[in-house]
Amino acid sequence: MNKLNCFPRHYLTNNDLKPVKWYNPRWVDYRFVSEKETNLKLLRDALCQAVKRQLMSDVPYGVLLSGGLDSSITSAVAKLYADKRVESDDQKSLVAHTTSLLWG
């Protein structure tokens, strides 16, 4: 079996199987962003609004914790809005169901 490596921001064509770079943002290089200040309040507010927007539902929802930082932060923000859920049976409590995925 031949192994094919493909990298982020690349694509392959049918003619040859050489990766072609199609996207090269300047912010990937730290030199272009090292002097930029980050508005942490703006970042937090944008994240909270994005999560809140995705939680609008009239049925129960769930989150998947992968163990990474992004899913942990998203779940923590979702918990902030858990008491404001709209449900038909007036259930206000947060229910956690857990499972483990084993990869062999």
GROMACS .gro file of C-alpha atoms in nm:
model
  104
    1MET     CA    1   0.000   0.000   0.000
    2ASN     CA    2   0.141   0.337  -0.097
    3LYS     CA    3   0.139   0.607   0.166
    4LEU     CA    4   0.018   0.954   0.069
    5ASN     CA    5   0.092   1.252   0.290
    6CYS     CA    6  -0.119   1.563   0.248
    7PHE     CA    7  -0.052   1.881   0.438
    8PRO     CA    8  -0.279   2.158   0.562
    9ARG     CA    9  -0.350   2.428   0.301
   10HIS     CA   10  -0.261   2.192   0.012
   11TYR     CA   11  -0.454   2.005  -0.254
   12LEU     CA   12  -0.386   1.723  -0.500
   13THR     CA   13  -0.474   1.693  -0.868
   14ASN     CA   14  -0.547   1.389  -1.084
   15ASN     CA   15  -0.246   1.459  -1.306
   16ASP     CA   16   0.015   1.410  -1.039
   17LEU     CA   17   0.003   1.335  -0.671
   18LYS     CA   18   0.227   1.618  -0.562
   19PRO     CA   19   0.077   1.846  -0.294
   20VAL     CA   20   0.016   2.201  -0.422
   21LYS     CA   21   0.005   2.481  -0.166
   22TRP     CA   22  -0.303   2.699  -0.218
   23TYR     CA   23  -0.329   2.906   0.099
   24ASN     CA   24  -0.048   3.087   0.272
   25PRO     CA   25  -0.179   3.333   0.532
   26ARG     CA   26   0.071   3.581   0.670
   27TRP     CA   27  -0.045   3.526   1.028
   28VAL     CA   28   0.099   3.173   1.026
   29ASP     CA   29   0.441   3.334   1.059
   30TYR     CA   30   0.481   3.474   1.411
   31ARG     CA   31   0.683   3.771   1.282
   32PHE     CA   32   0.367   3.919   1.130
   33VAL     CA   33   0.165   3.903   1.451
   34SER     CA   34   0.423   3.938   1.729
   35GLU     CA   35   0.365   4.313   1.768
   36LYS     CA   36  -0.014   4.292   1.750
   37GLU     CA   37  -0.208   4.334   2.072
   38THR     CA   38  -0.496   4.100   2.145
   39ASN     CA   39  -0.818   4.239   2.283
   40LEU     CA   40  -0.905   3.955   2.520
   41LYS     CA   41  -1.247   4.096   2.611
   42LEU     CA   42  -1.343   4.119   2.244
   43LEU     CA   43  -1.219   3.763   2.188
   44ARG     CA   44  -1.411   3.629   2.489
   45ASP     CA   45  -1.730   3.812   2.391
   46ALA     CA   46  -1.709   3.681   2.033
   47LEU     CA   47  -1.654   3.325   2.155
   48CYS     CA   48  -1.944   3.344   2.402
   49GLN     CA   49  -2.179   3.485   2.138
   50ALA     CA   50  -2.077   3.214   1.888
   51VAL     CA   51  -2.140   2.934   2.139
   52LYS     CA   52  -2.467   3.091   2.255
   53ARG     CA   53  -2.587   3.120   1.895
   54GLN     CA   54  -2.520   2.750   1.835
   55LEU     CA   55  -2.711   2.649   2.150
   56MET     CA   56  -3.044   2.791   2.033
   57SER     CA   57  -3.258   2.480   2.032
   58ASP     CA   58  -3.592   2.358   2.160
   59VAL     CA   59  -3.453   2.009   2.216
   60PRO     CA   60  -3.170   1.891   2.440
   61TYR     CA   61  -2.821   1.930   2.302
   62GLY     CA   62  -2.488   1.773   2.380
   63VAL     CA   63  -2.120   1.846   2.359
   64LEU     CA   64  -1.832   1.617   2.279
   65LEU     CA   65  -1.524   1.658   2.496
   66SER     CA   66  -1.223   1.540   2.302
   67GLY     CA   67  -0.980   1.623   2.580
   68GLY     CA   68  -0.837   1.918   2.391
   69LEU     CA   69  -0.839   2.279   2.499
   70ASP     CA   70  -1.093   2.395   2.239
   71SER     CA   71  -1.367   2.149   2.336
   72SER     CA   72  -1.307   2.218   2.705
   73ILE     CA   73  -1.346   2.593   2.656
   74THR     CA   74  -1.652   2.550   2.435
   75SER     CA   75  -1.814   2.320   2.692
   76ALA     CA   76  -1.738   2.561   2.976
   77VAL     CA   77  -1.899   2.847   2.783
   78ALA     CA   78  -2.200   2.626   2.701
   79LYS     CA   79  -2.241   2.557   3.073
   80LEU     CA   80  -2.275   2.933   3.133
   81TYR     CA   81  -2.590   2.929   2.920
   82ALA     CA   82  -2.725   2.588   3.032
   83ASP     CA   83  -2.974   2.735   3.281
   84LYS     CA   84  -3.131   2.951   3.011
   85ARG     CA   85  -3.237   2.660   2.790
   86VAL     CA   86  -3.583   2.640   2.641
   87GLU     CA   87  -3.738   2.298   2.693
   88SER     CA   88  -4.095   2.177   2.684
   89ASP     CA   89  -4.080   1.973   3.006
   90ASP     CA   90  -3.939   2.252   3.223
   91GLN     CA   91  -3.625   2.053   3.288
   92LYS     CA   92  -3.362   2.300   3.401
   93SER     CA   93  -3.087   2.072   3.531
   94LEU     CA   94  -2.781   1.982   3.331
   95VAL     CA   95  -2.749   1.609   3.268
   96ALA     CA   96  -2.411   1.459   3.188
   97HIS     CA   97  -2.377   1.128   3.007
   98THR     CA   98  -2.025   0.999   2.961
   99THR     CA   99  -1.867   0.737   2.743
  100SER     CA  100  -1.519   0.636   2.638
  101LEU     CA  101  -1.398   0.565   2.289
  102LEU     CA  102  -1.118   0.315   2.262
  103TRP     CA  103  -0.906   0.320   1.950
  104GLY     CA  104  -0.723  -0.001   1.880
   0.00000   0.00000   0.00000
